[in-house]
XYZ file of C-alpha atoms in Angstrom:
385
model
C 5.876 -31.083 77.823
C 2.556 -31.808 76.157
C 1.434 -30.023 73.010
C -1.602 -28.545 74.750
C 0.718 -26.918 77.291
C 2.521 -24.979 74.550
C -0.792 -24.008 72.920
C -1.850 -22.515 76.256
C 1.496 -20.744 76.747
C 1.483 -19.147 73.288
C -2.128 -18.082 73.892
C -0.869 -16.430 77.070
C 1.692 -14.500 75.045
C -1.046 -13.109 72.799
C -3.475 -12.392 75.646
C -0.857 -10.207 77.370
C 0.125 -8.182 74.282
C -2.418 -5.443 74.988
C -2.367 -5.606 78.793
C 0.237 -2.896 79.488
C -0.380 -0.837 76.348
C -3.340 0.763 78.103
C -1.176 1.866 81.064
C 1.742 3.017 78.913
C -0.569 5.184 76.819
C -2.210 7.037 79.730
C -0.229 10.267 79.099
C -1.216 10.041 75.414
C -4.893 9.541 76.299
C -4.746 12.623 78.548
C -3.346 14.747 75.724
C -5.363 13.381 72.790
C -8.758 13.109 74.508
C -8.124 16.094 76.844
C -8.850 14.127 79.991
C -8.566 15.021 83.651
C -6.747 12.708 86.047
C -10.109 11.450 87.298
C -11.365 10.758 83.760
C -8.223 8.900 82.743
C -8.498 6.762 85.881
C -11.794 5.495 84.409
C -9.765 3.884 81.602
C -8.264 1.672 84.307
C -11.227 1.370 86.678
C -14.136 0.527 84.335
C -12.368 -2.226 82.309
C -10.957 -3.668 85.545
C -14.413 -3.708 87.120
C -15.903 -5.512 84.111
C -13.006 -7.971 84.168
C -13.721 -8.505 87.860
C -17.370 -9.373 87.220
C -16.348 -11.927 84.582
C -14.069 -13.954 86.882
C -16.676 -16.106 88.637
C -18.684 -16.854 85.430
C -15.401 -17.776 83.739
C -14.693 -20.271 86.517
C -18.057 -21.955 86.110
C -17.619 -22.049 82.317
C -14.193 -23.641 82.784
C -15.824 -26.536 84.669
C -18.541 -27.011 82.041
C -17.060 -26.331 78.596
C -14.135 -27.537 76.561
C -11.290 -25.189 77.488
C -10.135 -24.655 73.903
C -13.480 -23.003 73.084
C -12.933 -20.544 75.940
C -9.397 -19.863 74.700
C -10.746 -19.355 71.177
C -13.400 -16.927 72.461
C -10.769 -14.961 74.374
C -8.606 -14.595 71.255
C -11.555 -13.404 69.155
C -12.682 -10.850 71.739
C -9.152 -9.542 72.174
C -8.439 -9.145 68.461
C -11.751 -7.529 67.505
C -11.793 -5.105 70.456
C -8.223 -4.031 69.630
C -9.374 -3.233 66.108
C -12.067 -0.945 67.546
C -9.554 0.804 69.842
C -7.297 1.532 66.881
C -10.125 3.379 65.117
C -11.870 5.187 67.979
C -12.184 8.970 68.232
C -14.448 8.917 71.304
C -13.380 8.563 74.922
C -16.329 6.351 75.812
C -15.764 4.142 72.767
C -12.180 3.765 73.962
C -13.352 2.749 77.440
C -15.904 0.299 75.991
C -13.455 -1.371 73.621
C -10.747 -1.671 76.272
C -13.371 -3.203 78.574
C -14.215 -5.893 76.014
C -10.481 -6.463 75.555
C -10.115 -7.055 79.293
C -12.950 -9.612 79.379
C -10.696 -11.910 77.375
C -8.268 -12.106 80.302
C -10.379 -14.084 82.833
C -11.708 -16.318 80.046
C -8.135 -17.221 79.199
C -6.420 -17.288 82.603
C -8.892 -19.427 84.523
C -9.275 -21.957 81.717
C -5.552 -21.979 80.909
C -4.182 -22.284 84.450
C -6.787 -24.879 85.444
C -5.786 -26.895 82.402
C -2.088 -26.642 83.219
C -2.668 -27.759 86.825
C -4.493 -30.852 85.561
C -1.995 -31.977 82.928
C 1.190 -31.217 84.875
C 2.848 -33.377 87.517
C 2.907 -31.767 90.956
C 6.716 -31.660 91.178
C 6.839 -29.788 87.849
C 3.953 -27.392 88.519
C 6.065 -24.397 89.562
C 8.395 -24.733 86.559
C 5.449 -25.090 84.170
C 3.771 -21.985 85.591
C 7.098 -20.145 85.316
C 7.375 -20.986 81.606
C 3.720 -20.032 81.113
C 4.304 -16.667 82.809
C 7.503 -16.074 80.835
C 5.553 -16.332 77.578
C 3.040 -13.858 79.015
C 5.897 -11.501 79.900
C 7.201 -11.832 76.356
C 3.772 -10.851 75.011
C 3.589 -7.801 77.292
C 7.130 -6.821 76.283
C 6.329 -7.109 72.582
C 3.214 -5.013 73.098
C 5.122 -2.236 74.853
C 7.896 -2.349 72.255
C 5.218 -1.869 69.604
C 3.872 1.149 71.530
C 7.334 2.727 71.765
C 8.019 2.286 68.047
C 4.536 3.481 67.089
C 4.775 6.633 69.238
C 8.059 7.535 67.559
C 6.821 6.811 64.018
C 3.225 6.238 62.873
C 1.205 6.950 66.026
C -0.146 4.944 68.976
C -3.178 3.529 67.122
C -0.953 1.323 64.983
C 0.277 -0.447 68.129
C -3.237 -1.856 68.598
C -3.794 -2.522 64.905
C -0.486 -4.353 64.393
C -1.383 -7.343 66.599
C -4.987 -7.783 65.477
C -4.329 -10.265 62.650
C -1.854 -12.508 64.567
C -4.223 -12.701 67.552
C -7.237 -13.625 65.409
C -5.181 -16.130 63.405
C -3.944 -17.834 66.577
C -7.539 -18.158 67.713
C -8.167 -20.373 64.690
C -5.113 -22.471 65.615
C -6.429 -22.880 69.174
C -9.786 -24.041 67.848
C -8.041 -26.861 65.980
C -5.875 -27.956 68.936
C -6.442 -31.266 70.792
C -8.278 -31.520 74.120
C -6.475 -33.727 76.684
C -8.341 -36.745 77.970
C -7.316 -35.835 81.524
C -9.489 -32.741 81.425
C -12.524 -34.722 80.304
C -12.020 -37.338 83.004
C -11.734 -34.694 85.706
C -14.923 -33.051 84.473
C -16.723 -36.395 84.856
C -15.418 -36.852 88.378
C -16.549 -33.346 89.324
C -20.019 -33.926 87.864
C -20.396 -37.089 89.961
C -19.943 -35.030 93.108
C -22.357 -32.279 91.930
C -22.341 -30.504 95.301
C -19.313 -28.272 95.592
C -18.043 -27.905 99.146
C -17.324 -24.195 99.416
C -15.683 -24.777 102.787
C -12.961 -26.708 100.962
C -12.201 -23.605 98.901
C -12.704 -20.911 101.552
C -10.367 -22.454 104.086
C -8.356 -20.406 106.592
C -5.238 -21.042 104.520
C -6.858 -19.825 101.312
C -8.351 -16.720 102.948
C -5.001 -15.859 104.550
C -3.335 -16.203 101.158
C -5.959 -13.956 99.532
C -5.446 -11.297 102.208
C -1.678 -11.317 101.668
C -1.860 -11.173 97.882
C -4.552 -8.477 97.973
C -2.354 -6.147 100.018
C 0.559 -6.859 97.693
C -1.576 -6.161 94.609
C -2.837 -2.820 95.954
C 0.768 -1.662 96.057
C 1.817 -2.948 92.648
C -1.404 -1.854 90.910
C -0.995 1.721 92.123
C 2.599 1.769 90.895
C 1.891 0.261 87.470
C -1.131 2.516 86.849
C 0.679 5.781 87.565
C 4.301 4.924 86.728
C 4.327 6.615 83.318
C 2.699 9.742 84.804
C 5.315 9.678 87.574
C 8.129 9.441 85.013
C 6.718 12.222 82.810
C 5.546 14.729 85.415
C 7.972 14.200 88.284
C 11.144 12.844 86.684
C 10.681 14.951 83.539
C 10.949 12.270 80.851
C 9.238 12.567 77.478
C 6.259 10.321 76.752
C 8.332 8.159 74.385
C 11.207 7.808 76.872
C 8.818 7.017 79.724
C 7.194 4.306 77.593
C 10.640 2.919 76.774
C 11.616 2.699 80.460
C 8.209 1.262 81.348
C 8.575 -1.222 78.486
C 11.804 -2.683 79.860
C 9.834 -4.301 82.683
C 8.238 -7.162 80.726
C 11.549 -7.998 79.020
C 13.151 -8.358 82.437
C 9.962 -10.129 83.493
C 10.745 -13.012 81.136
C 13.812 -13.822 83.235
C 11.896 -13.082 86.434
C 9.070 -15.471 85.512
C 11.470 -18.297 84.697
C 13.469 -17.636 87.870
C 10.312 -17.634 89.975
C 9.199 -20.935 88.460
C 12.506 -22.733 88.921
C 13.064 -21.295 92.421
C 9.608 -22.447 93.481
C 10.401 -25.939 92.220
C 13.610 -26.150 94.259
C 12.284 -24.833 97.565
C 9.156 -23.781 99.498
C 6.902 -21.572 97.335
C 5.898 -19.420 100.310
C 9.530 -18.722 101.191
C 10.332 -17.795 97.592
C 7.276 -15.532 97.366
C 8.291 -13.747 100.591
C 11.771 -13.044 99.218
C 10.379 -11.663 95.973
C 7.863 -9.365 97.702
C 10.622 -8.033 99.952
C 12.721 -7.402 96.840
C 9.839 -5.417 95.313
C 9.557 -3.191 98.384
C 13.303 -2.520 98.613
C 13.751 -1.724 94.907
C 10.638 0.473 94.844
C 12.076 2.445 97.765
C 15.239 3.000 95.718
C 13.211 4.261 92.718
C 11.729 7.015 94.898
C 15.241 8.401 95.473
C 16.476 8.054 91.868
C 16.425 10.964 89.437
C 19.140 10.088 86.911
C 17.774 8.215 83.925
C 20.313 5.382 83.796
C 20.107 4.681 87.555
C 16.311 4.831 87.560
C 16.192 2.448 84.597
C 18.415 -0.133 86.309
C 16.494 0.002 89.596
C 13.149 -0.155 87.804
C 14.350 -3.254 85.919
C 15.269 -4.872 89.253
C 11.837 -3.995 90.653
C 10.113 -5.561 87.657
C 12.285 -8.693 87.931
C 10.945 -9.281 91.426
C 7.442 -8.186 90.383
C 7.205 -10.805 87.659
C 8.886 -13.479 89.793
C 5.985 -13.565 92.268
C 3.406 -14.994 89.855
C 4.810 -18.530 89.575
C 4.863 -19.159 93.356
C 1.484 -17.422 93.738
C -0.215 -19.611 91.139
C 1.538 -22.695 92.507
C 0.282 -21.968 96.031
C -3.300 -21.630 94.732
C -3.032 -25.102 93.185
C -1.406 -26.564 96.310
C -3.905 -25.257 98.892
C -7.076 -25.902 96.859
C -8.780 -29.251 96.182
C -8.408 -30.532 92.620
C -12.169 -30.996 92.284
C -12.727 -27.285 92.929
C -9.629 -25.997 91.134
C -11.572 -23.889 88.641
C -13.592 -22.233 91.407
C -10.411 -21.637 93.434
C -8.734 -19.843 90.543
C -11.957 -17.881 89.941
C -11.989 -16.607 93.525
C -8.267 -15.835 93.325
C -8.658 -13.839 90.108
C -11.835 -12.215 91.428
C -9.910 -10.808 94.388
C -7.129 -9.707 92.032
C -9.650 -7.987 89.768
C -11.316 -6.312 92.732
C -7.984 -4.834 93.782
C -7.246 -3.718 90.208
C -10.585 -1.901 90.180
C -10.331 -0.234 93.573
C -6.604 0.497 93.953
C -6.333 3.136 91.170
C -9.295 5.065 92.618
C -7.819 4.981 96.122
C -4.403 5.966 94.799
C -5.742 8.858 92.700
C -7.657 10.204 95.706
C -4.446 10.247 97.732
C -2.340 11.596 94.846
C -4.817 14.410 94.173
C -4.396 15.613 97.755
C -0.677 14.953 98.326
C 0.890 14.805 94.852
C 2.114 12.221 92.332
C 5.300 11.624 94.359
C 3.241 9.873 97.059
C 2.495 6.889 94.815
C 5.824 5.314 95.898
C 5.392 5.348 99.702
C 1.714 4.436 99.205
C 2.727 1.292 97.315
C 5.578 0.343 99.663
C 3.306 0.343 102.731
C 0.946 -2.163 101.099
C 3.793 -4.360 99.845
C 5.157 -4.678 103.379
C 1.653 -5.318 104.719
C 1.202 -8.187 102.268
C 4.587 -9.618 103.246
C 3.659 -9.642 106.942
C 0.270 -11.299 106.382
C 1.885 -13.943 104.159
C 3.946 -15.127 107.122
C 0.686 -16.212 108.802
C -0.006 -18.730 106.011
C 0.585 -22.338 107.041
C 2.485 -23.772 104.106
C 4.924 -26.596 104.947
C 7.628 -27.636 102.502
C 5.558 -30.704 101.698
C 1.841 -29.883 101.638
């Protein structure tokens, strides 16, 4: 694989380091900043909304600027905002810094995945995305491991501070990395066309895919946002233990990401994605009936295996059903819909939970997972597109 591919993958590892810290620390935020459930939901909603608004501009920037400059900018924003989070004593400063941290995600993902799709052969696309996602899972796992250790020793703020220097240093490495000629040639071909045909992007196939993934993401976003609260308040685990259980997911996700990539390479990506979504729904149903720590941990690990496995076939399908000349815009729309769900789902879930109780987060999520699975079957996706 090309050197630029590994630069992108390692950047993905760093960009995901802080992603799940925010969710894992929700019980800590409630205690330290004395927040209500509605207030703490703003820690998820406001950064997600800002990330959402950055998706489309990031897509246009991907088509107009050298991708390594966008990757460099994402590393700088992530590292500096994490430094602010580690020092904050104000709730609104926390929300603001986390929001800036989340802006780095669309800058990275749209530029990085578009680059990978352009430098990778079609028959190796799924495997390449699987490796890329596995490095992201490793980053998320390392971040959560840092949270667990910090909570038990020096305090949660050190979890953010610890990764600041490596992230900023890697940004300098990215800035000095080579830019593939293939990217420049594709930019020239896109400029010759000038007029983007939006109908090529917003096809029936693409809209069907977005509907299916949106329903799926409503379910998984609700679960991930409130899982630590569920473990602390309903199961009765301590904050540290809940973070430890929650932190096992990304470690399992490394295997899940690789499995999803290799499975998608061997067979139809839609078929593989359907199997993984069904696995998520079944394992999540089992979590709702588990109260013993060891059993809950095993089932949760299985759920996260399937949860991380979906991303390789999802990203592969986006590349397969979108025209290469509008690939950046296609990924922008895809991530925009994902960001929209991440912004809305926690608010919808908290409204339901406030009325019914925290236990309802499981059936709430399962219904949407099954809905996404059913809509996915409407997508026309032959073995050879």
